[in-house]
Structures are given as structure tokens and as C-alpha cells.
């Protein structure tokens, strides 16, 4: 399914560049296709953490500890492991941390469950924080 989305995206990009850039319907379709591509590329944090998508925050944290111990860089020191294995574990360890961060935050997890990737979640989080900050600072000026 992944390749198909990418093809459609490329085609739509060409069309958009041409005559129809003002057509919001086509733009909407393009954005949806792009969203699907990004969604299909993002890591499956539930799978990485080894929890079901309905797991509670407590379950996620518990499972994170188990996985983090398995993948901890110190555990993979020594000659038994190749550089490649260590690198793979390091990447997974990093994703584990990102997964914990996203899934244990109610706002981020909701966005993740809706299909947003980490970058989009970060953008929305900082927008929400700025909005909250603005609301808070206006209040003090009166």
C-alpha cells in the first residue's frame, strides 16, 4: 500500500504544480495522501513497546522498563555483538524513549492514534503551548 500512496502523491504534486493549484478539493486530496504516506512511515510505538493500543499509562511505563533493559547500550557492549547489532539496538532504544514520551502524554497519544507522525505531533504540541502561553500572558497585562 505504501508505494501506491507515494505514486498518487507524485502525480498529484505534478497536477498541483500546474493548472489546479487553486482548487481546494485537489489540495485537500493531496494533503490526505501526504498524511497517509507519513502515517505509513512512522514507527509503530505500540509494537516497539510491546503493548496493545488500549494499554494504560502504567502498563506502557512498565513495559518500557522491560524493553529498555533488553536494549540498553551497556548490555550490548563486548565482543559478542557486532557494530551493526549495537547500532540497531541504539536506534530501537531511541524509538522506545520517543514512544514512551508520546504514548504517556494524553494530547500526543491522541494525535498519534489519529495517525500523526512525531514531527506533526511536535508541531501541534508547540502550537498548543504557544497558544496557552499567549492566553496566559494576555491575562497579566490588564
mmCIF file of N, CA and C in Angstrom:
data_model
loop_
_atom_site.group_PDB
_atom_site.id
_atom_site.type_symbol
_atom_site.label_atom_id
_atom_site.label_comp_id
_atom_site.label_asym_id
_atom_site.label_seq_id
_atom_site.Cartn_x
_atom_site.Cartn_y
_atom_site.Cartn_z
ATOM 1 N N UNK A 1 0.820 -1.199 0.000
ATOM 2 C CA UNK A 1 0.000 0.000 0.000
ATOM 3 C C UNK A 1 0.857 1.253 0.000
ATOM 4 N N UNK A 2 2.040 1.153 0.592
ATOM 5 C CA UNK A 2 2.919 2.304 0.757
ATOM 6 C C UNK A 2 3.311 2.922 -0.586
ATOM 7 N N UNK A 3 3.749 2.098 -1.523
ATOM 8 C CA UNK A 3 4.213 2.597 -2.809
ATOM 9 C C UNK A 3 3.108 3.309 -3.559
ATOM 10 N N UNK A 4 1.902 2.772 -3.459
ATOM 11 C CA UNK A 4 0.763 3.337 -4.163
ATOM 12 C C UNK A 4 0.488 4.769 -3.700
ATOM 13 N N UNK A 5 0.531 4.958 -2.389
ATOM 14 C CA UNK A 5 0.327 6.307 -1.859
ATOM 15 C C UNK A 5 1.366 7.266 -2.426
ATOM 16 N N UNK A 6 2.607 6.791 -2.478
ATOM 17 C CA UNK A 6 3.694 7.637 -2.951
ATOM 18 C C UNK A 6 3.485 8.003 -4.418
ATOM 19 N N UNK A 7 3.020 7.034 -5.227
ATOM 20 C CA UNK A 7 2.762 7.304 -6.650
ATOM 21 C C UNK A 7 1.683 8.360 -6.822
ATOM 22 N N UNK A 8 0.601 8.167 -6.082
ATOM 23 C CA UNK A 8 -0.513 9.112 -6.168
ATOM 24 C C UNK A 8 -0.030 10.501 -5.769
ATOM 25 N N UNK A 9 0.795 10.526 -4.729
ATOM 26 C CA UNK A 9 1.318 11.789 -4.225
ATOM 27 C C UNK A 9 2.137 12.496 -5.300
ATOM 28 N N UNK A 10 3.001 11.734 -5.982
ATOM 29 C CA UNK A 10 3.833 12.320 -7.028
ATOM 30 C C UNK A 10 2.978 12.876 -8.158
ATOM 31 N N UNK A 11 1.986 12.089 -8.569
ATOM 32 C CA UNK A 11 1.091 12.534 -9.639
ATOM 33 C C UNK A 11 0.346 13.795 -9.236
ATOM 34 N N UNK A 12 -0.199 13.758 -8.030
ATOM 35 C CA UNK A 12 -0.951 14.911 -7.550
ATOM 36 C C UNK A 12 -0.066 16.143 -7.466
ATOM 37 N N UNK A 13 1.189 15.911 -7.081
ATOM 38 C CA UNK A 13 2.132 17.024 -6.988
ATOM 39 C C UNK A 13 2.292 17.700 -8.336
ATOM 40 N N UNK A 14 2.393 16.885 -9.395
ATOM 41 C CA UNK A 14 2.539 17.436 -10.743
ATOM 42 C C UNK A 14 1.288 18.200 -11.152
ATOM 43 N N UNK A 15 0.133 17.610 -10.873
ATOM 44 C CA UNK A 15 -1.128 18.267 -11.218
ATOM 45 C C UNK A 15 -1.230 19.599 -10.469
ATOM 46 N N UNK A 16 -0.885 19.540 -9.184
ATOM 47 C CA UNK A 16 -0.997 20.734 -8.352
ATOM 48 C C UNK A 16 -0.095 21.843 -8.848
ATOM 49 N N UNK A 17 1.083 21.450 -9.301
ATOM 50 C CA UNK A 17 2.029 22.436 -9.791
ATOM 51 C C UNK A 17 1.488 23.122 -11.032
ATOM 52 N N UNK A 18 0.574 22.461 -11.724
ATOM 53 C CA UNK A 18 0.033 23.008 -12.961
ATOM 54 C C UNK A 18 -1.160 23.899 -12.736
ATOM 55 N N UNK A 19 -2.241 23.583 -13.434
ATOM 56 C CA UNK A 19 -3.394 24.476 -13.517
ATOM 57 C C UNK A 19 -4.250 24.522 -12.269
ATOM 58 N N UNK A 20 -4.169 23.497 -11.412
ATOM 59 C CA UNK A 20 -5.217 23.373 -10.397
ATOM 60 C C UNK A 20 -4.797 23.820 -9.009
ATOM 61 N N UNK A 21 -3.711 24.581 -8.914
ATOM 62 C CA UNK A 21 -3.218 24.884 -7.569
ATOM 63 C C UNK A 21 -4.235 25.657 -6.737
ATOM 64 N N UNK A 22 -5.219 26.251 -7.382
ATOM 65 C CA UNK A 22 -6.222 26.980 -6.624
ATOM 66 C C UNK A 22 -7.388 26.115 -6.184
ATOM 67 N N UNK A 23 -7.432 24.883 -6.663
ATOM 68 C CA UNK A 23 -8.572 24.014 -6.369
ATOM 69 C C UNK A 23 -8.398 23.364 -5.007
ATOM 70 N N UNK A 24 -9.193 23.818 -4.049
ATOM 71 C CA UNK A 24 -9.020 23.321 -2.682
ATOM 72 C C UNK A 24 -9.349 21.843 -2.560
ATOM 73 N N UNK A 25 -10.236 21.347 -3.432
ATOM 74 C CA UNK A 25 -10.600 19.931 -3.355
ATOM 75 C C UNK A 25 -9.385 19.060 -3.659
ATOM 76 N N UNK A 26 -8.659 19.446 -4.711
ATOM 77 C CA UNK A 26 -7.473 18.675 -5.081
ATOM 78 C C UNK A 26 -6.402 18.852 -4.017
ATOM 79 N N UNK A 27 -6.285 20.081 -3.501
ATOM 80 C CA UNK A 27 -5.293 20.310 -2.444
ATOM 81 C C UNK A 27 -5.592 19.446 -1.232
ATOM 82 N N UNK A 28 -6.879 19.346 -0.901
ATOM 83 C CA UNK A 28 -7.284 18.511 0.230
ATOM 84 C C UNK A 28 -6.909 17.060 0.012
ATOM 85 N N UNK A 29 -7.115 16.575 -1.216
ATOM 86 C CA UNK A 29 -6.775 15.185 -1.541
ATOM 87 C C UNK A 29 -5.275 14.979 -1.437
ATOM 88 N N UNK A 30 -4.528 15.975 -1.877
ATOM 89 C CA UNK A 30 -3.065 15.902 -1.824
ATOM 90 C C UNK A 30 -2.589 15.843 -0.379
ATOM 91 N N UNK A 31 -3.177 16.675 0.464
ATOM 92 C CA UNK A 31 -2.797 16.676 1.880
ATOM 93 C C UNK A 31 -3.134 15.349 2.545
ATOM 94 N N UNK A 32 -4.297 14.796 2.173
ATOM 95 C CA UNK A 32 -4.674 13.497 2.747
ATOM 96 C C UNK A 32 -3.698 12.403 2.325
ATOM 97 N N UNK A 33 -3.318 12.419 1.051
ATOM 98 C CA UNK A 33 -2.376 11.404 0.557
ATOM 99 C C UNK A 33 -1.034 11.544 1.267
ATOM 100 N N UNK A 34 -0.605 12.788 1.450
ATOM 101 C CA UNK A 34 0.658 13.041 2.135
ATOM 102 C C UNK A 34 0.587 12.545 3.577
ATOM 103 N N UNK A 35 -0.554 12.788 4.207
ATOM 104 C CA UNK A 35 -0.792 12.344 5.580
ATOM 105 C C UNK A 35 -0.663 10.819 5.654
ATOM 106 N N UNK A 36 -1.272 10.113 4.688
ATOM 107 C CA UNK A 36 -1.227 8.646 4.677
ATOM 108 C C UNK A 36 0.197 8.130 4.504
ATOM 109 N N UNK A 37 0.964 8.803 3.639
ATOM 110 C CA UNK A 37 2.350 8.390 3.421
ATOM 111 C C UNK A 37 3.142 8.553 4.712
ATOM 112 N N UNK A 38 2.993 9.717 5.345
ATOM 113 C CA UNK A 38 3.718 9.956 6.593
ATOM 114 C C UNK A 38 3.276 8.978 7.670
ATOM 115 N N UNK A 39 1.981 8.688 7.686
ATOM 116 C CA UNK A 39 1.443 7.757 8.670
ATOM 117 C C UNK A 39 2.058 6.372 8.482
ATOM 118 N N UNK A 40 2.178 5.947 7.219
ATOM 119 C CA UNK A 40 2.693 4.599 6.961
ATOM 120 C C UNK A 40 4.191 4.496 7.237
ATOM 121 N N UNK A 41 4.872 5.633 7.282
ATOM 122 C CA UNK A 41 6.319 5.607 7.525
ATOM 123 C C UNK A 41 6.674 5.704 8.997
ATOM 124 N N UNK A 42 5.721 6.098 9.810
ATOM 125 C CA UNK A 42 6.078 6.342 11.209
ATOM 126 C C UNK A 42 6.235 5.018 11.958
ATOM 127 N N UNK A 43 7.052 5.039 13.012
ATOM 128 C CA UNK A 43 7.227 3.805 13.788
ATOM 129 C C UNK A 43 5.944 3.428 14.526
ATOM 130 N N UNK A 44 5.726 2.134 14.681
ATOM 131 C CA UNK A 44 4.573 1.663 15.455
ATOM 132 C C UNK A 44 5.001 1.567 16.913
ATOM 133 N N UNK A 45 4.733 2.621 17.659
ATOM 134 C CA UNK A 45 5.208 2.677 19.043
ATOM 135 C C UNK A 45 4.588 1.604 19.925
ATOM 136 N N UNK A 46 3.360 1.228 19.634
ATOM 137 C CA UNK A 46 2.738 0.167 20.434
ATOM 138 C C UNK A 46 3.499 -1.139 20.239
ATOM 139 N N UNK A 47 3.865 -1.399 18.989
ATOM 140 C CA UNK A 47 4.590 -2.634 18.693
ATOM 141 C C UNK A 47 5.990 -2.592 19.288
ATOM 142 N N UNK A 48 6.658 -1.444 19.159
ATOM 143 C CA UNK A 48 8.008 -1.292 19.691
ATOM 144 C C UNK A 48 8.012 -1.511 21.206
ATOM 145 N N UNK A 49 7.004 -0.968 21.874
ATOM 146 C CA UNK A 49 6.918 -1.123 23.328
ATOM 147 C C UNK A 49 6.306 -2.463 23.729
ATOM 148 N N UNK A 50 5.704 -3.139 22.748
ATOM 149 C CA UNK A 50 5.100 -4.438 23.037
ATOM 150 C C UNK A 50 3.850 -4.335 23.893
ATOM 151 N N UNK A 51 3.043 -3.310 23.620
ATOM 152 C CA UNK A 51 1.784 -3.147 24.363
ATOM 153 C C UNK A 51 0.621 -3.019 23.382
ATOM 154 N N UNK A 52 -0.593 -3.386 23.815
ATOM 155 C CA UNK A 52 -1.759 -3.166 22.958
ATOM 156 C C UNK A 52 -2.094 -1.675 22.910
ATOM 157 N N UNK A 53 -2.831 -1.262 21.888
ATOM 158 C CA UNK A 53 -3.123 0.167 21.738
ATOM 159 C C UNK A 53 -4.066 0.696 22.817
ATOM 160 N N UNK A 54 -4.629 -0.204 23.614
ATOM 161 C CA UNK A 54 -5.501 0.259 24.702
ATOM 162 C C UNK A 54 -4.780 0.235 26.043
ATOM 163 N N UNK A 55 -3.462 -0.012 26.005
ATOM 164 C CA UNK A 55 -2.683 -0.113 27.244
ATOM 165 C C UNK A 55 -2.775 1.179 28.057
ATOM 166 N N UNK A 56 -2.790 1.020 29.373
ATOM 167 C CA UNK A 56 -2.808 2.189 30.255
ATOM 168 C C UNK A 56 -1.394 2.762 30.342
ATOM 169 N N UNK A 57 -1.305 3.977 30.858
ATOM 170 C CA UNK A 57 0.000 4.621 31.008
ATOM 171 C C UNK A 57 0.913 3.777 31.895
ATOM 172 N N UNK A 58 0.334 3.180 32.929
ATOM 173 C CA UNK A 58 1.115 2.358 33.845
ATOM 174 C C UNK A 58 1.702 1.141 33.129
ATOM 175 N N UNK A 59 0.869 0.492 32.308
ATOM 176 C CA UNK A 59 1.337 -0.676 31.555
ATOM 177 C C UNK A 59 2.456 -0.283 30.592
ATOM 178 N N UNK A 60 2.276 0.866 29.958
ATOM 179 C CA UNK A 60 3.276 1.334 28.996
ATOM 180 C C UNK A 60 4.605 1.577 29.702
ATOM 181 N N UNK A 61 4.556 2.232 30.864
ATOM 182 C CA UNK A 61 5.785 2.524 31.600
ATOM 183 C C UNK A 61 6.471 1.249 32.080
ATOM 184 N N UNK A 62 5.660 0.286 32.510
ATOM 185 C CA UNK A 62 6.205 -0.983 32.987
ATOM 186 C C UNK A 62 6.923 -1.704 31.841
ATOM 187 N N UNK A 63 6.250 -1.755 30.708
ATOM 188 C CA UNK A 63 6.786 -2.438 29.545
ATOM 189 C C UNK A 63 8.020 -1.706 29.007
ATOM 190 N N UNK A 64 8.022 -0.393 29.130
ATOM 191 C CA UNK A 64 9.177 0.398 28.702
ATOM 192 C C UNK A 64 10.420 -0.031 29.483
ATOM 193 N N UNK A 65 10.262 -0.206 30.794
ATOM 194 C CA UNK A 65 11.407 -0.599 31.627
ATOM 195 C C UNK A 65 11.970 -1.940 31.186
ATOM 196 N N UNK A 66 11.064 -2.884 30.914
ATOM 197 C CA UNK A 66 11.485 -4.214 30.463
ATOM 198 C C UNK A 66 12.279 -4.101 29.166
ATOM 199 N N UNK A 67 11.716 -3.396 28.192
ATOM 200 C CA UNK A 67 12.347 -3.268 26.876
ATOM 201 C C UNK A 67 13.640 -2.463 26.948
ATOM 202 N N UNK A 68 13.631 -1.417 27.752
ATOM 203 C CA UNK A 68 14.812 -0.564 27.861
ATOM 204 C C UNK A 68 15.991 -1.355 28.409
ATOM 205 N N UNK A 69 15.715 -2.256 29.344
ATOM 206 C CA UNK A 69 16.781 -3.099 29.881
ATOM 207 C C UNK A 69 17.334 -4.029 28.804
ATOM 208 N N UNK A 70 16.425 -4.602 28.009
ATOM 209 C CA UNK A 70 16.854 -5.501 26.931
ATOM 210 C C UNK A 70 17.748 -4.778 25.934
ATOM 211 N N UNK A 71 17.390 -3.550 25.623
ATOM 212 C CA UNK A 71 18.059 -2.834 24.537
ATOM 213 C C UNK A 71 19.136 -1.876 25.010
ATOM 214 N N UNK A 72 19.336 -1.801 26.311
ATOM 215 C CA UNK A 72 20.268 -0.802 26.824
ATOM 216 C C UNK A 72 21.656 -0.975 26.217
ATOM 217 N N UNK A 73 22.243 0.128 25.722
ATOM 218 C CA UNK A 73 23.560 0.050 25.077
ATOM 219 C C UNK A 73 24.613 -0.680 25.916
ATOM 220 N N UNK A 74 24.586 -0.509 27.231
ATOM 221 C CA UNK A 74 25.574 -1.178 28.088
ATOM 222 C C UNK A 74 25.472 -2.695 28.008
ATOM 223 N N UNK A 75 24.271 -3.190 27.789
ATOM 224 C CA UNK A 75 24.085 -4.639 27.717
ATOM 225 C C UNK A 75 24.693 -5.218 26.456
ATOM 226 N N UNK A 76 24.856 -4.362 25.440
ATOM 227 C CA UNK A 76 25.358 -4.854 24.166
ATOM 228 C C UNK A 76 26.837 -4.554 23.980
ATOM 229 N N UNK A 77 27.507 -4.227 25.076
ATOM 230 C CA UNK A 77 28.944 -3.986 24.993
ATOM 231 C C UNK A 77 29.659 -5.330 24.855
ATOM 232 N N UNK A 78 30.933 -5.296 24.513
ATOM 233 C CA UNK A 78 31.700 -6.538 24.421
ATOM 234 C C UNK A 78 31.711 -7.107 23.016
ATOM 235 N N UNK A 79 32.444 -8.208 22.860
ATOM 236 C CA UNK A 79 32.710 -8.754 21.528
ATOM 237 C C UNK A 79 31.573 -9.603 20.990
ATOM 238 N N UNK A 80 30.613 -9.969 21.851
ATOM 239 C CA UNK A 80 29.540 -10.854 21.385
ATOM 240 C C UNK A 80 28.670 -10.166 20.346
ATOM 241 N N UNK A 81 28.666 -8.830 20.349
ATOM 242 C CA UNK A 81 27.762 -8.105 19.460
ATOM 243 C C UNK A 81 28.526 -7.337 18.396
ATOM 244 N N UNK A 82 27.976 -7.329 17.199
ATOM 245 C CA UNK A 82 28.602 -6.577 16.120
ATOM 246 C C UNK A 82 28.199 -5.110 16.228
ATOM 247 N N UNK A 83 28.960 -4.283 15.536
ATOM 248 C CA UNK A 83 28.669 -2.852 15.489
ATOM 249 C C UNK A 83 27.253 -2.631 14.961
ATOM 250 N N UNK A 84 26.884 -3.457 13.974
ATOM 251 C CA UNK A 84 25.566 -3.326 13.345
ATOM 252 C C UNK A 84 24.453 -3.626 14.356
ATOM 253 N N UNK A 85 24.654 -4.674 15.141
ATOM 254 C CA UNK A 85 23.655 -5.042 16.158
ATOM 255 C C UNK A 85 23.517 -3.937 17.202
ATOM 256 N N UNK A 86 24.674 -3.375 17.558
ATOM 257 C CA UNK A 86 24.652 -2.296 18.552
ATOM 258 C C UNK A 86 23.908 -1.076 18.020
ATOM 259 N N UNK A 87 24.189 -0.748 16.755
ATOM 260 C CA UNK A 87 23.514 0.397 16.121
ATOM 261 C C UNK A 87 22.001 0.186 16.079
ATOM 262 N N UNK A 88 21.584 -1.021 15.699
ATOM 263 C CA UNK A 88 20.158 -1.343 15.602
ATOM 264 C C UNK A 88 19.493 -1.199 16.970
ATOM 265 N N UNK A 89 20.177 -1.708 17.998
ATOM 266 C CA UNK A 89 19.635 -1.634 19.355
ATOM 267 C C UNK A 89 19.555 -0.176 19.813
ATOM 268 N N UNK A 90 20.568 0.592 19.430
ATOM 269 C CA UNK A 90 20.618 2.005 19.800
ATOM 270 C C UNK A 90 19.426 2.759 19.205
ATOM 271 N N UNK A 91 19.155 2.483 17.929
ATOM 272 C CA UNK A 91 18.015 3.116 17.257
ATOM 273 C C UNK A 91 16.707 2.736 17.921
ATOM 274 N N UNK A 92 16.590 1.445 18.234
ATOM 275 C CA UNK A 92 15.362 0.961 18.845
ATOM 276 C C UNK A 92 15.197 1.565 20.246
ATOM 277 N N UNK A 93 16.322 1.705 20.935
ATOM 278 C CA UNK A 93 16.316 2.297 22.274
ATOM 279 C C UNK A 93 15.799 3.740 22.200
ATOM 280 N N UNK A 94 16.246 4.453 21.169
ATOM 281 C CA UNK A 94 15.816 5.836 20.956
ATOM 282 C C UNK A 94 14.313 5.895 20.673
ATOM 283 N N UNK A 95 13.853 4.993 19.799
ATOM 284 C CA UNK A 95 12.428 4.937 19.457
ATOM 285 C C UNK A 95 11.583 4.586 20.672
ATOM 286 N N UNK A 96 12.153 3.735 21.510
ATOM 287 C CA UNK A 96 11.472 3.324 22.736
ATOM 288 C C UNK A 96 11.183 4.556 23.594
ATOM 289 N N UNK A 97 12.198 5.409 23.727
ATOM 290 C CA UNK A 97 12.052 6.641 24.501
ATOM 291 C C UNK A 97 11.027 7.581 23.889
ATOM 292 N N UNK A 98 11.070 7.701 22.546
ATOM 293 C CA UNK A 98 10.100 8.558 21.858
ATOM 294 C C UNK A 98 8.689 8.022 22.051
ATOM 295 N N UNK A 99 8.567 6.701 21.965
ATOM 296 C CA UNK A 99 7.264 6.064 22.145
ATOM 297 C C UNK A 99 6.707 6.323 23.528
ATOM 298 N N UNK A 100 7.579 6.189 24.519
ATOM 299 C CA UNK A 100 7.168 6.432 25.906
ATOM 300 C C UNK A 100 6.663 7.867 26.054
ATOM 301 N N UNK A 101 7.429 8.794 25.483
ATOM 302 C CA UNK A 101 7.102 10.211 25.586
ATOM 303 C C UNK A 101 5.740 10.510 24.950
ATOM 304 N N UNK A 102 5.519 9.967 23.759
ATOM 305 C CA UNK A 102 4.279 10.250 23.027
ATOM 306 C C UNK A 102 3.079 9.544 23.644
ATOM 307 N N UNK A 103 3.254 8.272 23.992
ATOM 308 C CA UNK A 103 2.102 7.498 24.466
ATOM 309 C C UNK A 103 1.724 7.806 25.912
ATOM 310 N N UNK A 104 2.640 8.425 26.656
ATOM 311 C CA UNK A 104 2.312 8.753 28.047
ATOM 312 C C UNK A 104 1.850 10.198 28.199
ATOM 313 N N UNK A 105 1.690 10.881 27.080
ATOM 314 C CA UNK A 105 1.125 12.225 27.105
ATOM 315 C C UNK A 105 -0.221 12.157 26.400
ATOM 316 N N UNK A 106 -1.265 12.562 27.096
ATOM 317 C CA UNK A 106 -2.625 12.369 26.588
ATOM 318 C C UNK A 106 -2.833 13.044 25.230
ATOM 319 N N UNK A 107 -2.362 14.276 25.119
ATOM 320 C CA UNK A 107 -2.529 15.056 23.897
ATOM 321 C C UNK A 107 -1.772 14.399 22.736
ATOM 322 N N UNK A 108 -0.499 14.054 22.977
ATOM 323 C CA UNK A 108 0.335 13.438 21.938
ATOM 324 C C UNK A 108 -0.220 12.088 21.516
ATOM 325 N N UNK A 109 -0.652 11.322 22.488
ATOM 326 C CA UNK A 109 -1.143 9.978 22.180
ATOM 327 C C UNK A 109 -2.402 10.041 21.321
ATOM 328 N N UNK A 110 -3.267 11.005 21.618
ATOM 329 C CA UNK A 110 -4.486 11.176 20.834
ATOM 330 C C UNK A 110 -4.110 11.482 19.382
ATOM 331 N N UNK A 111 -3.157 12.380 19.195
ATOM 332 C CA UNK A 111 -2.714 12.723 17.838
ATOM 333 C C UNK A 111 -2.073 11.518 17.159
ATOM 334 N N UNK A 112 -1.260 10.782 17.926
ATOM 335 C CA UNK A 112 -0.611 9.597 17.363
ATOM 336 C C UNK A 112 -1.664 8.583 16.915
ATOM 337 N N UNK A 113 -2.662 8.370 17.755
ATOM 338 C CA UNK A 113 -3.732 7.421 17.429
ATOM 339 C C UNK A 113 -4.546 7.876 16.214
ATOM 340 N N UNK A 114 -4.570 9.191 15.993
ATOM 341 C CA UNK A 114 -5.288 9.711 14.822
ATOM 342 C C UNK A 114 -4.458 9.566 13.552
ATOM 343 N N UNK A 115 -3.180 9.205 13.714
ATOM 344 C CA UNK A 115 -2.351 8.951 12.538
ATOM 345 C C UNK A 115 -1.220 9.938 12.313
ATOM 346 N N UNK A 116 -1.044 10.900 13.220
ATOM 347 C CA UNK A 116 0.037 11.875 13.038
ATOM 348 C C UNK A 116 1.388 11.255 13.374
ATOM 349 N N UNK A 117 2.442 11.700 12.651
ATOM 350 C CA UNK A 117 3.789 11.219 12.970
ATOM 351 C C UNK A 117 4.433 12.163 13.992
ATOM 352 N N UNK A 118 5.657 11.800 14.442
ATOM 353 C CA UNK A 118 6.285 12.557 15.529
ATOM 354 C C UNK A 118 6.436 14.033 15.200
ATOM 355 N N UNK A 119 6.836 14.312 13.960
ATOM 356 C CA UNK A 119 7.079 15.697 13.557
ATOM 357 C C UNK A 119 5.790 16.518 13.659
ATOM 358 N N UNK A 120 4.705 15.956 13.136
ATOM 359 C CA UNK A 120 3.414 16.650 13.171
ATOM 360 C C UNK A 120 2.935 16.828 14.613
ATOM 361 N N UNK A 121 3.208 15.824 15.441
ATOM 362 C CA UNK A 121 2.809 15.902 16.852
ATOM 363 C C UNK A 121 3.580 17.026 17.542
ATOM 364 N N UNK A 122 4.900 17.086 17.271
ATOM 365 C CA UNK A 122 5.714 18.149 17.866
ATOM 366 C C UNK A 122 5.218 19.527 17.431
ATOM 367 N N UNK A 123 4.887 19.664 16.130
ATOM 368 C CA UNK A 123 4.380 20.947 15.626
ATOM 369 C C UNK A 123 3.107 21.346 16.365
ATOM 370 N N UNK A 124 2.199 20.384 16.515
ATOM 371 C CA UNK A 124 0.922 20.684 17.165
ATOM 372 C C UNK A 124 1.106 20.972 18.650
ATOM 373 N N UNK A 125 2.018 20.246 19.278
ATOM 374 C CA UNK A 125 2.287 20.481 20.696
ATOM 375 C C UNK A 125 2.807 21.887 20.915
ATOM 376 N N UNK A 126 3.775 22.300 20.089
ATOM 377 C CA UNK A 126 4.351 23.620 20.322
ATOM 378 C C UNK A 126 3.345 24.711 19.979
ATOM 379 N N UNK A 127 2.490 24.474 18.987
ATOM 380 C CA UNK A 127 1.435 25.444 18.672
ATOM 381 C C UNK A 127 0.473 25.584 19.850
ATOM 382 N N UNK A 128 0.131 24.449 20.448
ATOM 383 C CA UNK A 128 -0.788 24.459 21.589
ATOM 384 C C UNK A 128 -0.151 25.169 22.783
ATOM 385 N N UNK A 129 1.160 24.926 22.976
ATOM 386 C CA UNK A 129 1.853 25.564 24.094
ATOM 387 C C UNK A 129 1.932 27.074 23.892
ATOM 388 N N UNK A 130 2.212 27.481 22.645
ATOM 389 C CA UNK A 130 2.286 28.915 22.354
ATOM 390 C C UNK A 130 0.936 29.578 22.570
ATOM 391 N N UNK A 131 -0.125 28.906 22.134
ATOM 392 C CA UNK A 131 -1.474 29.448 22.302
ATOM 393 C C UNK A 131 -1.797 29.604 23.784
ATOM 394 N N UNK A 132 -1.445 28.589 24.564
ATOM 395 C CA UNK A 132 -1.706 28.620 26.009
ATOM 396 C C UNK A 132 -0.890 29.738 26.650
ATOM 397 N N UNK A 133 0.340 29.882 26.174
ATOM 398 C CA UNK A 133 1.233 30.904 26.714
ATOM 399 C C UNK A 133 0.673 32.298 26.416
ATOM 400 N N UNK A 134 0.216 32.481 25.165
ATOM 401 C CA UNK A 134 -0.368 33.773 24.779
ATOM 402 C C UNK A 134 -1.586 34.098 25.632
ATOM 403 N N UNK A 135 -2.423 33.084 25.818
ATOM 404 C CA UNK A 135 -3.623 33.288 26.617
ATOM 405 C C UNK A 135 -3.229 33.700 28.035
ATOM 406 N N UNK A 136 -2.218 33.027 28.561
ATOM 407 C CA UNK A 136 -1.761 33.315 29.911
ATOM 408 C C UNK A 136 -1.161 34.697 30.021
ATOM 409 N N UNK A 137 -0.361 35.111 29.015
ATOM 410 C CA UNK A 137 0.323 36.392 29.131
ATOM 411 C C UNK A 137 -0.621 37.568 28.907
ATOM 412 N N UNK A 138 -1.645 37.393 28.076
ATOM 413 C CA UNK A 138 -2.626 38.470 27.883
ATOM 414 C C UNK A 138 -3.284 38.819 29.200
ATOM 415 N N UNK A 139 -3.512 37.793 29.961
ATOM 416 C CA UNK A 139 -4.241 37.936 31.206
ATOM 417 C C UNK A 139 -3.503 38.885 32.149
ATOM 418 N N UNK A 140 -2.170 38.817 32.149
ATOM 419 C CA UNK A 140 -1.391 39.607 33.098
ATOM 420 C C UNK A 140 -1.341 41.087 32.742
ATOM 421 N N UNK A 141 -1.602 41.408 31.473
ATOM 422 C CA UNK A 141 -1.425 42.802 31.058
ATOM 423 C C UNK A 141 -2.563 43.716 31.479
ATOM 424 N N UNK A 142 -3.679 43.140 31.912
ATOM 425 C CA UNK A 142 -4.821 44.018 32.217
ATOM 426 C C UNK A 142 -4.605 44.826 33.469
#
